[in-house]
Amino acid sequence: MRRRAVVAGAVAAVGALAVVLVPATAPESSSGDTELLSVSVDGGRTVELGAAETRTVTVEVTARDDSGIRSVDPVGLWGPNYAALKVGRMVCTPLGPDGTTARCRGEATVAATARALFDDQAGSWFVDLRIRANDGDRYLSKNAAGFSLKRTARLDLAAAPARAAAGGAVTVRARLQRADWDDNSEIPQQGAVAYLQFRPAGGDTWTTLAATTADATGTLALSVPARTSGTYQWYAPGDKWTTSALSPPLPVEVDGAGAHPGQ
């Protein structure tokens, strides 16, 4: 609402002026044989941004035209709730001796502390671009590719007893937090699901023992039978808006022979 009202008012004002001062024009469209071959943001990875973090991500566009590619400009990155990021100058390098295909690269700065991003703008983003060929052909797309921009999550305060008696119980705890872009801090991720996993001593396979949800303080706690020595960890898979998180490993030595706690 904070941006929608401002943007809607601005659009209405600009539209009113356009009716009076500027004749209607047809929207620009693609023409000729220019082809978009690929688009990637940050190498195709999810862009993960912490509470007080600034990152530079690479935007790469590969395109083709029989006359060669002159430029890729402008390029815009757009997200939920009117979010937008500016991509700097794209530098194009021909690929192959005939020069018909080029790879163009530019950079965008993603900052949580500049009041340019808010919590409700995490999620699915898209790339808007225009490609110009040397012979005047062009290619336009309002949604050339998609990528994810997520708030980082963190599992801290992980704890478990160093030793336990066979047949007893092991209580494993941690706290799940995520980045708050609005206030540049970390906040509890209340209601998020996390899984307690176990790997027996000498083994290399993790088994999920149980799942639980974080409480109002982000706290996770589960008690499981102490049956054999091994290592525990917490895993939170994240969601469309938040990254996954993994706790530090928590080794527990069990006195006396036993079986896997998941058996």
PDB file of C-alpha atoms in Angstrom:
ATOM      1  CA  MET A   1       0.000   0.000   0.000  1.00  0.00           C
ATOM      2  CA  ARG A   2       2.854   2.399   0.816  1.00  0.00           C
ATOM      3  CA  ARG A   3       4.195   2.232  -2.753  1.00  0.00           C
ATOM      4  CA  ARG A   4       1.008   1.334  -4.601  1.00  0.00           C
ATOM      5  CA  ALA A   5      -0.720   4.578  -3.685  1.00  0.00           C
ATOM      6  CA  VAL A   6       2.293   6.682  -4.679  1.00  0.00           C
ATOM      7  CA  VAL A   7       2.829   4.851  -7.962  1.00  0.00           C
ATOM      8  CA  ALA A   8      -0.854   4.889  -8.855  1.00  0.00           C
ATOM      9  CA  GLY A   9      -1.009   8.636  -8.251  1.00  0.00           C
ATOM     10  CA  ALA A  10       2.097   9.236 -10.324  1.00  0.00           C
ATOM     11  CA  VAL A  11       0.758   7.117 -13.203  1.00  0.00           C
ATOM     12  CA  ALA A  12      -2.536   8.963 -13.132  1.00  0.00           C
ATOM     13  CA  ALA A  13      -0.763  12.328 -13.229  1.00  0.00           C
ATOM     14  CA  VAL A  14       1.524  11.323 -16.092  1.00  0.00           C
ATOM     15  CA  GLY A  15      -1.412   9.860 -18.010  1.00  0.00           C
ATOM     16  CA  ALA A  16      -3.378  13.082 -17.679  1.00  0.00           C
ATOM     17  CA  LEU A  17      -0.474  15.119 -19.053  1.00  0.00           C
ATOM     18  CA  ALA A  18       0.060  12.671 -21.908  1.00  0.00           C
ATOM     19  CA  VAL A  19      -3.516  13.073 -23.113  1.00  0.00           C
ATOM     20  CA  VAL A  20      -3.111  16.846 -23.347  1.00  0.00           C
ATOM     21  CA  LEU A  21       0.456  17.247 -24.556  1.00  0.00           C
ATOM     22  CA  VAL A  22       1.564  14.090 -26.379  1.00  0.00           C
ATOM     23  CA  PRO A  23      -0.153  12.248 -29.247  1.00  0.00           C
ATOM     24  CA  ALA A  24      -0.777   8.525 -28.727  1.00  0.00           C
ATOM     25  CA  THR A  25       1.988   6.247 -30.036  1.00  0.00           C
ATOM     26  CA  ALA A  26       2.078   2.525 -30.687  1.00  0.00           C
ATOM     27  CA  PRO A  27       4.123   0.469 -28.241  1.00  0.00           C
ATOM     28  CA  GLU A  28       7.542  -0.631 -29.446  1.00  0.00           C
ATOM     29  CA  SER A  29       7.685  -4.223 -30.664  1.00  0.00           C
ATOM     30  CA  SER A  30      10.215  -6.786 -31.900  1.00  0.00           C
ATOM     31  CA  SER A  31      11.210  -6.786 -35.562  1.00  0.00           C
ATOM     32  CA  GLY A  32      13.544  -8.747 -37.813  1.00  0.00           C
ATOM     33  CA  ASP A  33      15.438 -11.957 -37.065  1.00  0.00           C
ATOM     34  CA  THR A  34      17.074 -11.012 -33.747  1.00  0.00           C
ATOM     35  CA  GLU A  35      16.967 -13.962 -31.336  1.00  0.00           C
ATOM     36  CA  LEU A  36      17.325 -14.159 -27.569  1.00  0.00           C
ATOM     37  CA  LEU A  37      19.275 -17.323 -26.766  1.00  0.00           C
ATOM     38  CA  SER A  38      19.651 -17.172 -22.995  1.00  0.00           C
ATOM     39  CA  VAL A  39      19.389 -14.948 -19.921  1.00  0.00           C
ATOM     40  CA  SER A  40      20.837 -15.548 -16.474  1.00  0.00           C
ATOM     41  CA  VAL A  41      21.025 -13.557 -13.257  1.00  0.00           C
ATOM     42  CA  ASP A  42      23.832 -14.407 -10.820  1.00  0.00           C
ATOM     43  CA  GLY A  43      24.700 -17.491 -12.845  1.00  0.00           C
ATOM     44  CA  GLY A  44      21.212 -18.926 -12.452  1.00  0.00           C
ATOM     45  CA  ARG A  45      21.496 -19.124  -8.680  1.00  0.00           C
ATOM     46  CA  THR A  46      19.018 -17.763  -6.171  1.00  0.00           C
ATOM     47  CA  VAL A  47      20.062 -14.285  -5.065  1.00  0.00           C
ATOM     48  CA  GLU A  48      20.296 -14.422  -1.270  1.00  0.00           C
ATOM     49  CA  LEU A  49      20.379 -11.171   0.675  1.00  0.00           C
ATOM     50  CA  GLY A  50      21.009 -10.669   4.388  1.00  0.00           C
ATOM     51  CA  ALA A  51      19.499  -8.064   6.681  1.00  0.00           C
ATOM     52  CA  ALA A  52      22.286  -5.497   6.231  1.00  0.00           C
ATOM     53  CA  GLU A  53      23.941  -6.815   3.097  1.00  0.00           C
ATOM     54  CA  THR A  54      24.826  -5.317  -0.279  1.00  0.00           C
ATOM     55  CA  ARG A  55      25.552  -7.617  -3.214  1.00  0.00           C
ATOM     56  CA  THR A  56      26.541  -7.161  -6.837  1.00  0.00           C
ATOM     57  CA  VAL A  57      25.016  -9.682  -9.241  1.00  0.00           C
ATOM     58  CA  THR A  58      25.877 -10.298 -12.871  1.00  0.00           C
ATOM     59  CA  VAL A  59      23.211 -10.215 -15.572  1.00  0.00           C
ATOM     60  CA  GLU A  60      24.186 -12.129 -18.712  1.00  0.00           C
ATOM     61  CA  VAL A  61      22.298 -12.107 -22.027  1.00  0.00           C
ATOM     62  CA  THR A  62      23.236 -14.143 -25.113  1.00  0.00           C
ATOM     63  CA  ALA A  63      21.620 -13.098 -28.393  1.00  0.00           C
ATOM     64  CA  ARG A  64      21.978 -13.617 -32.144  1.00  0.00           C
ATOM     65  CA  ASP A  65      21.319 -11.712 -35.347  1.00  0.00           C
ATOM     66  CA  ASP A  66      22.671 -12.209 -38.878  1.00  0.00           C
ATOM     67  CA  SER A  67      24.175  -8.717 -38.746  1.00  0.00           C
ATOM     68  CA  GLY A  68      25.550  -9.088 -35.217  1.00  0.00           C
ATOM     69  CA  ILE A  69      24.383  -7.640 -31.904  1.00  0.00           C
ATOM     70  CA  ARG A  70      24.892  -3.927 -31.354  1.00  0.00           C
ATOM     71  CA  SER A  71      23.616  -3.560 -27.779  1.00  0.00           C
ATOM     72  CA  VAL A  72      21.370  -4.882 -25.032  1.00  0.00           C
ATOM     73  CA  ASP A  73      19.720  -1.880 -23.417  1.00  0.00           C
ATOM     74  CA  PRO A  74      17.803  -1.172 -21.311  1.00  0.00           C
ATOM     75  CA  VAL A  75      17.677  -4.120 -18.930  1.00  0.00           C
ATOM     76  CA  GLY A  76      15.459  -3.987 -15.863  1.00  0.00           C
ATOM     77  CA  LEU A  77      14.951  -6.383 -12.954  1.00  0.00           C
ATOM     78  CA  TRP A  78      11.421  -6.306 -11.553  1.00  0.00           C
ATOM     79  CA  GLY A  79       9.898  -7.919  -8.476  1.00  0.00           C
ATOM     80  CA  PRO A  80       6.770  -7.985  -6.330  1.00  0.00           C
ATOM     81  CA  ASN A  81       5.107  -4.792  -5.084  1.00  0.00           C
ATOM     82  CA  TYR A  82       6.756  -2.455  -7.605  1.00  0.00           C
ATOM     83  CA  ALA A  83      10.298  -3.537  -6.760  1.00  0.00           C
ATOM     84  CA  ALA A  84      12.921  -2.605  -9.361  1.00  0.00           C
ATOM     85  CA  LEU A  85      16.692  -2.846  -9.712  1.00  0.00           C
ATOM     86  CA  LYS A  86      18.806  -0.990 -12.229  1.00  0.00           C
ATOM     87  CA  VAL A  87      21.281  -2.888 -14.381  1.00  0.00           C
ATOM     88  CA  GLY A  88      24.408  -1.001 -15.383  1.00  0.00           C
ATOM     89  CA  ARG A  89      25.905  -0.762 -18.866  1.00  0.00           C
ATOM     90  CA  MET A  90      25.916  -4.082 -20.725  1.00  0.00           C
ATOM     91  CA  VAL A  91      29.193  -4.925 -22.471  1.00  0.00           C
ATOM     92  CA  CYS A  92      28.776  -7.242 -25.478  1.00  0.00           C
ATOM     93  CA  THR A  93      31.439  -9.685 -26.701  1.00  0.00           C
ATOM     94  CA  PRO A  94      31.008 -11.510 -30.044  1.00  0.00           C
ATOM     95  CA  LEU A  95      31.160 -15.305 -29.903  1.00  0.00           C
ATOM     96  CA  GLY A  96      32.695 -17.110 -32.890  1.00  0.00           C
ATOM     97  CA  PRO A  97      34.357 -15.784 -36.038  1.00  0.00           C
ATOM     98  CA  ASP A  98      31.165 -14.742 -37.858  1.00  0.00           C
ATOM     99  CA  GLY A  99      30.157 -12.311 -35.099  1.00  0.00           C
ATOM    100  CA  THR A 100      26.459 -13.125 -35.334  1.00  0.00           C
ATOM    101  CA  THR A 101      26.166 -14.196 -31.696  1.00  0.00           C
ATOM    102  CA  ALA A 102      27.199 -12.104 -28.708  1.00  0.00           C
ATOM    103  CA  ARG A 103      27.244 -12.488 -24.951  1.00  0.00           C
ATOM    104  CA  CYS A 104      26.474  -9.280 -23.060  1.00  0.00           C
ATOM    105  CA  ARG A 105      27.168  -8.753 -19.370  1.00  0.00           C
ATOM    106  CA  GLY A 106      26.193  -6.084 -16.871  1.00  0.00           C
ATOM    107  CA  GLU A 107      25.822  -5.736 -13.115  1.00  0.00           C
ATOM    108  CA  ALA A 108      23.105  -4.783 -10.676  1.00  0.00           C
ATOM    109  CA  THR A 109      23.529  -3.799  -7.049  1.00  0.00           C
ATOM    110  CA  VAL A 110      21.150  -5.404  -4.550  1.00  0.00           C
ATOM    111  CA  ALA A 111      21.123  -3.590  -1.209  1.00  0.00           C
ATOM    112  CA  ALA A 112      19.039  -4.186   1.902  1.00  0.00           C
ATOM    113  CA  THR A 113      20.200  -1.041   3.670  1.00  0.00           C
ATOM    114  CA  ALA A 114      19.374   1.581   1.025  1.00  0.00           C
ATOM    115  CA  ARG A 115      15.598   1.489   1.672  1.00  0.00           C
ATOM    116  CA  ALA A 116      15.279   0.134  -1.860  1.00  0.00           C
ATOM    117  CA  LEU A 117      14.080  -3.336  -0.845  1.00  0.00           C
ATOM    118  CA  PHE A 118      11.372  -4.378   1.600  1.00  0.00           C
ATOM    119  CA  ASP A 119      10.333  -7.742   3.037  1.00  0.00           C
ATOM    120  CA  ASP A 120       7.270  -8.053   0.787  1.00  0.00           C
ATOM    121  CA  GLN A 121       9.461  -7.740  -2.315  1.00  0.00           C
ATOM    122  CA  ALA A 122      11.211 -11.082  -1.832  1.00  0.00           C
ATOM    123  CA  GLY A 123      10.203 -13.920  -4.131  1.00  0.00           C
ATOM    124  CA  SER A 124       9.946 -14.290  -7.911  1.00  0.00           C
ATOM    125  CA  TRP A 125      11.536 -11.587 -10.080  1.00  0.00           C
ATOM    126  CA  PHE A 126      11.773 -11.186 -13.858  1.00  0.00           C
ATOM    127  CA  VAL A 127      14.053  -9.615 -16.467  1.00  0.00           C
ATOM    128  CA  ASP A 128      12.820  -6.945 -18.914  1.00  0.00           C
ATOM    129  CA  LEU A 129      15.135  -6.198 -21.856  1.00  0.00           C
ATOM    130  CA  ARG A 130      15.628  -4.832 -25.357  1.00  0.00           C
ATOM    131  CA  ILE A 131      18.197  -6.157 -27.835  1.00  0.00           C
ATOM    132  CA  ARG A 132      19.363  -4.112 -30.837  1.00  0.00           C
ATOM    133  CA  ALA A 133      21.093  -5.607 -33.889  1.00  0.00           C
ATOM    134  CA  ASN A 134      23.548  -3.840 -36.215  1.00  0.00           C
ATOM    135  CA  ASP A 135      20.999  -3.798 -39.071  1.00  0.00           C
ATOM    136  CA  GLY A 136      18.280  -2.113 -36.989  1.00  0.00           C
ATOM    137  CA  ASP A 137      16.415  -5.277 -36.016  1.00  0.00           C
ATOM    138  CA  ARG A 138      15.367  -5.531 -32.384  1.00  0.00           C
ATOM    139  CA  TYR A 139      13.961  -7.938 -29.852  1.00  0.00           C
ATOM    140  CA  LEU A 140      11.910  -6.883 -26.832  1.00  0.00           C
ATOM    141  CA  SER A 141      10.638  -8.914 -23.919  1.00  0.00           C
ATOM    142  CA  LYS A 142       8.897  -7.804 -20.743  1.00  0.00           C
ATOM    143  CA  ASN A 143       9.582 -11.206 -19.157  1.00  0.00           C
ATOM    144  CA  ALA A 144      12.715 -12.613 -20.750  1.00  0.00           C
ATOM    145  CA  ALA A 145      13.659 -14.752 -17.725  1.00  0.00           C
ATOM    146  CA  GLY A 146      12.879 -15.267 -14.079  1.00  0.00           C
ATOM    147  CA  PHE A 147      14.974 -15.569 -10.944  1.00  0.00           C
ATOM    148  CA  SER A 148      14.523 -15.700  -7.176  1.00  0.00           C
ATOM    149  CA  LEU A 149      15.545 -13.043  -4.657  1.00  0.00           C
ATOM    150  CA  LYS A 150      15.228 -14.305  -1.080  1.00  0.00           C
ATOM    151  CA  ARG A 151      15.764 -13.185   2.491  1.00  0.00           C
ATOM    152  CA  THR A 152      18.495 -15.215   4.181  1.00  0.00           C
ATOM    153  CA  ALA A 153      17.697 -17.562   7.065  1.00  0.00           C
ATOM    154  CA  ARG A 154      20.012 -18.688   9.859  1.00  0.00           C
ATOM    155  CA  LEU A 155      19.970 -21.449  12.452  1.00  0.00           C
ATOM    156  CA  ASP A 156      21.942 -20.441  15.537  1.00  0.00           C
ATOM    157  CA  LEU A 157      22.078 -21.293  19.259  1.00  0.00           C
ATOM    158  CA  ALA A 158      22.181 -24.978  18.294  1.00  0.00           C
ATOM    159  CA  ALA A 159      22.717 -27.155  21.358  1.00  0.00           C
ATOM    160  CA  ALA A 160      22.659 -30.783  22.481  1.00  0.00           C
ATOM    161  CA  PRO A 161      24.307 -32.672  25.366  1.00  0.00           C
ATOM    162  CA  ALA A 162      27.806 -33.888  24.610  1.00  0.00           C
ATOM    163  CA  ARG A 163      27.025 -37.278  26.218  1.00  0.00           C
ATOM    164  CA  ALA A 164      23.904 -39.307  26.893  1.00  0.00           C
ATOM    165  CA  ALA A 165      23.111 -42.679  28.458  1.00  0.00           C
ATOM    166  CA  ALA A 166      21.788 -45.424  26.207  1.00  0.00           C
ATOM    167  CA  GLY A 167      18.029 -45.644  26.596  1.00  0.00           C
ATOM    168  CA  GLY A 168      17.758 -42.062  27.769  1.00  0.00           C
ATOM    169  CA  ALA A 169      16.725 -39.042  25.713  1.00  0.00           C
ATOM    170  CA  VAL A 170      18.633 -36.418  23.782  1.00  0.00           C
ATOM    171  CA  THR A 171      17.072 -32.964  23.570  1.00  0.00           C
ATOM    172  CA  VAL A 172      18.287 -30.908  20.621  1.00  0.00           C
ATOM    173  CA  ARG A 173      17.584 -27.170  20.310  1.00  0.00           C
ATOM    174  CA  ALA A 174      18.249 -24.287  17.928  1.00  0.00           C
ATOM    175  CA  ARG A 175      16.852 -20.912  16.906  1.00  0.00           C
ATOM    176  CA  LEU A 176      15.620 -20.096  13.400  1.00  0.00           C
ATOM    177  CA  GLN A 177      15.835 -16.479  12.256  1.00  0.00           C
ATOM    178  CA  ARG A 178      15.564 -14.683   8.939  1.00  0.00           C
ATOM    179  CA  ALA A 179      16.579 -11.326   7.499  1.00  0.00           C
ATOM    180  CA  ASP A 180      14.222  -8.405   7.974  1.00  0.00           C
ATOM    181  CA  TRP A 181      14.898  -5.964   5.122  1.00  0.00           C
ATOM    182  CA  ASP A 182      12.449  -3.421   6.545  1.00  0.00           C
ATOM    183  CA  ASP A 183      14.484  -2.881   9.729  1.00  0.00           C
ATOM    184  CA  ASN A 184      17.876  -4.312   8.692  1.00  0.00           C
ATOM    185  CA  SER A 185      17.834  -6.874  11.477  1.00  0.00           C
ATOM    186  CA  GLU A 186      17.112 -10.554  12.044  1.00  0.00           C
ATOM    187  CA  ILE A 187      13.746 -11.712  13.366  1.00  0.00           C
ATOM    188  CA  PRO A 188      12.377 -15.088  14.520  1.00  0.00           C
ATOM    189  CA  GLN A 189      10.872 -17.139  11.711  1.00  0.00           C
ATOM    190  CA  GLN A 190       7.781 -18.142  13.678  1.00  0.00           C
ATOM    191  CA  GLY A 191       5.812 -21.071  12.251  1.00  0.00           C
ATOM    192  CA  ALA A 192       8.530 -22.221   9.846  1.00  0.00           C
ATOM    193  CA  VAL A 193       9.146 -25.972   9.623  1.00  0.00           C
ATOM    194  CA  ALA A 194      12.543 -27.444  10.476  1.00  0.00           C
ATOM    195  CA  TYR A 195      13.776 -31.029  10.490  1.00  0.00           C
ATOM    196  CA  LEU A 196      16.026 -32.733  13.023  1.00  0.00           C
ATOM    197  CA  GLN A 197      18.515 -35.011  11.250  1.00  0.00           C
ATOM    198  CA  PHE A 198      20.979 -37.629  12.510  1.00  0.00           C
ATOM    199  CA  ARG A 199      24.137 -39.262  11.135  1.00  0.00           C
ATOM    200  CA  PRO A 200      25.606 -42.220  13.082  1.00  0.00           C
ATOM    201  CA  ALA A 201      29.275 -42.147  14.041  1.00  0.00           C
ATOM    202  CA  GLY A 202      31.365 -43.342  11.110  1.00  0.00           C
ATOM    203  CA  GLY A 203      28.485 -42.899   8.671  1.00  0.00           C
ATOM    204  CA  ASP A 204      27.933 -40.404   5.863  1.00  0.00           C
ATOM    205  CA  THR A 205      24.140 -40.467   5.446  1.00  0.00           C
ATOM    206  CA  TRP A 206      21.767 -38.104   7.223  1.00  0.00           C
ATOM    207  CA  THR A 207      18.361 -39.420   8.318  1.00  0.00           C
ATOM    208  CA  THR A 208      15.443 -37.158   9.201  1.00  0.00           C
ATOM    209  CA  LEU A 209      14.138 -38.085  12.639  1.00  0.00           C
ATOM    210  CA  ALA A 210      11.294 -35.621  13.160  1.00  0.00           C
ATOM    211  CA  ALA A 211       9.932 -32.208  12.189  1.00  0.00           C
ATOM    212  CA  THR A 212       8.752 -29.292  14.285  1.00  0.00           C
ATOM    213  CA  THR A 213       7.827 -25.619  13.855  1.00  0.00           C
ATOM    214  CA  ALA A 214       9.561 -22.579  15.292  1.00  0.00           C
ATOM    215  CA  ASP A 215       7.748 -20.810  18.123  1.00  0.00           C
ATOM    216  CA  ALA A 216       7.326 -17.050  18.565  1.00  0.00           C
ATOM    217  CA  THR A 217      10.998 -16.665  19.494  1.00  0.00           C
ATOM    218  CA  GLY A 218      12.163 -18.894  16.631  1.00  0.00           C
ATOM    219  CA  THR A 219      13.075 -21.686  19.054  1.00  0.00           C
ATOM    220  CA  LEU A 220      13.137 -25.325  17.908  1.00  0.00           C
ATOM    221  CA  ALA A 221      13.294 -28.228  20.364  1.00  0.00           C
ATOM    222  CA  LEU A 222      12.886 -31.991  20.009  1.00  0.00           C
ATOM    223  CA  SER A 223      13.723 -34.957  22.249  1.00  0.00           C
ATOM    224  CA  VAL A 224      14.708 -38.276  20.675  1.00  0.00           C
ATOM    225  CA  PRO A 225      15.885 -41.616  22.147  1.00  0.00           C
ATOM    226  CA  ALA A 226      19.617 -41.958  22.788  1.00  0.00           C
ATOM    227  CA  ARG A 227      20.528 -45.213  21.090  1.00  0.00           C
ATOM    228  CA  THR A 228      23.904 -44.741  19.417  1.00  0.00           C
ATOM    229  CA  SER A 229      26.626 -42.148  19.111  1.00  0.00           C
ATOM    230  CA  GLY A 230      26.462 -39.755  16.194  1.00  0.00           C
ATOM    231  CA  THR A 231      25.814 -36.221  15.075  1.00  0.00           C
ATOM    232  CA  TYR A 232      22.615 -34.187  14.960  1.00  0.00           C
ATOM    233  CA  GLN A 233      21.751 -31.143  12.852  1.00  0.00           C
ATOM    234  CA  TRP A 234      18.752 -28.939  12.108  1.00  0.00           C
ATOM    235  CA  TYR A 235      17.636 -28.274   8.536  1.00  0.00           C
ATOM    236  CA  ALA A 236      15.053 -25.627   7.546  1.00  0.00           C
ATOM    237  CA  PRO A 237      14.133 -25.941   3.837  1.00  0.00           C
ATOM    238  CA  GLY A 238      12.951 -22.351   3.412  1.00  0.00           C
ATOM    239  CA  ASP A 239      10.209 -21.263   1.041  1.00  0.00           C
ATOM    240  CA  LYS A 240       9.530 -18.984  -1.928  1.00  0.00           C
ATOM    241  CA  TRP A 241      10.662 -15.919   0.034  1.00  0.00           C
ATOM    242  CA  THR A 242      13.304 -17.262   2.434  1.00  0.00           C
ATOM    243  CA  THR A 243      16.471 -19.326   1.928  1.00  0.00           C
ATOM    244  CA  SER A 244      17.153 -22.686   3.512  1.00  0.00           C
ATOM    245  CA  ALA A 245      19.314 -22.921   6.642  1.00  0.00           C
ATOM    246  CA  LEU A 246      21.498 -25.567   8.262  1.00  0.00           C
ATOM    247  CA  SER A 247      22.709 -25.601  11.847  1.00  0.00           C
ATOM    248  CA  PRO A 248      26.243 -26.474  12.941  1.00  0.00           C
ATOM    249  CA  PRO A 249      26.730 -30.224  13.591  1.00  0.00           C
ATOM    250  CA  LEU A 250      26.091 -31.415  17.157  1.00  0.00           C
ATOM    251  CA  PRO A 251      28.025 -34.593  18.092  1.00  0.00           C
ATOM    252  CA  VAL A 252      26.595 -36.700  20.932  1.00  0.00           C
ATOM    253  CA  GLU A 253      28.409 -39.657  22.507  1.00  0.00           C
ATOM    254  CA  VAL A 254      26.061 -42.368  23.785  1.00  0.00           C
ATOM    255  CA  ASP A 255      27.360 -44.580  26.614  1.00  0.00           C
ATOM    256  CA  GLY A 256      26.612 -48.225  25.954  1.00  0.00           C
ATOM    257  CA  ALA A 257      25.765 -50.091  22.755  1.00  0.00           C
ATOM    258  CA  GLY A 258      22.622 -49.040  20.958  1.00  0.00           C
ATOM    259  CA  ALA A 259      20.746 -48.711  17.703  1.00  0.00           C
ATOM    260  CA  HIS A 260      20.070 -45.776  15.390  1.00  0.00           C
ATOM    261  CA  PRO A 261      17.562 -43.389  17.063  1.00  0.00           C
ATOM    262  CA  GLY A 262      15.370 -43.621  13.985  1.00  0.00           C
ATOM    263  CA  GLN A 263      14.991 -47.385  14.374  1.00  0.00           C
TER     264      GLN A 263
END
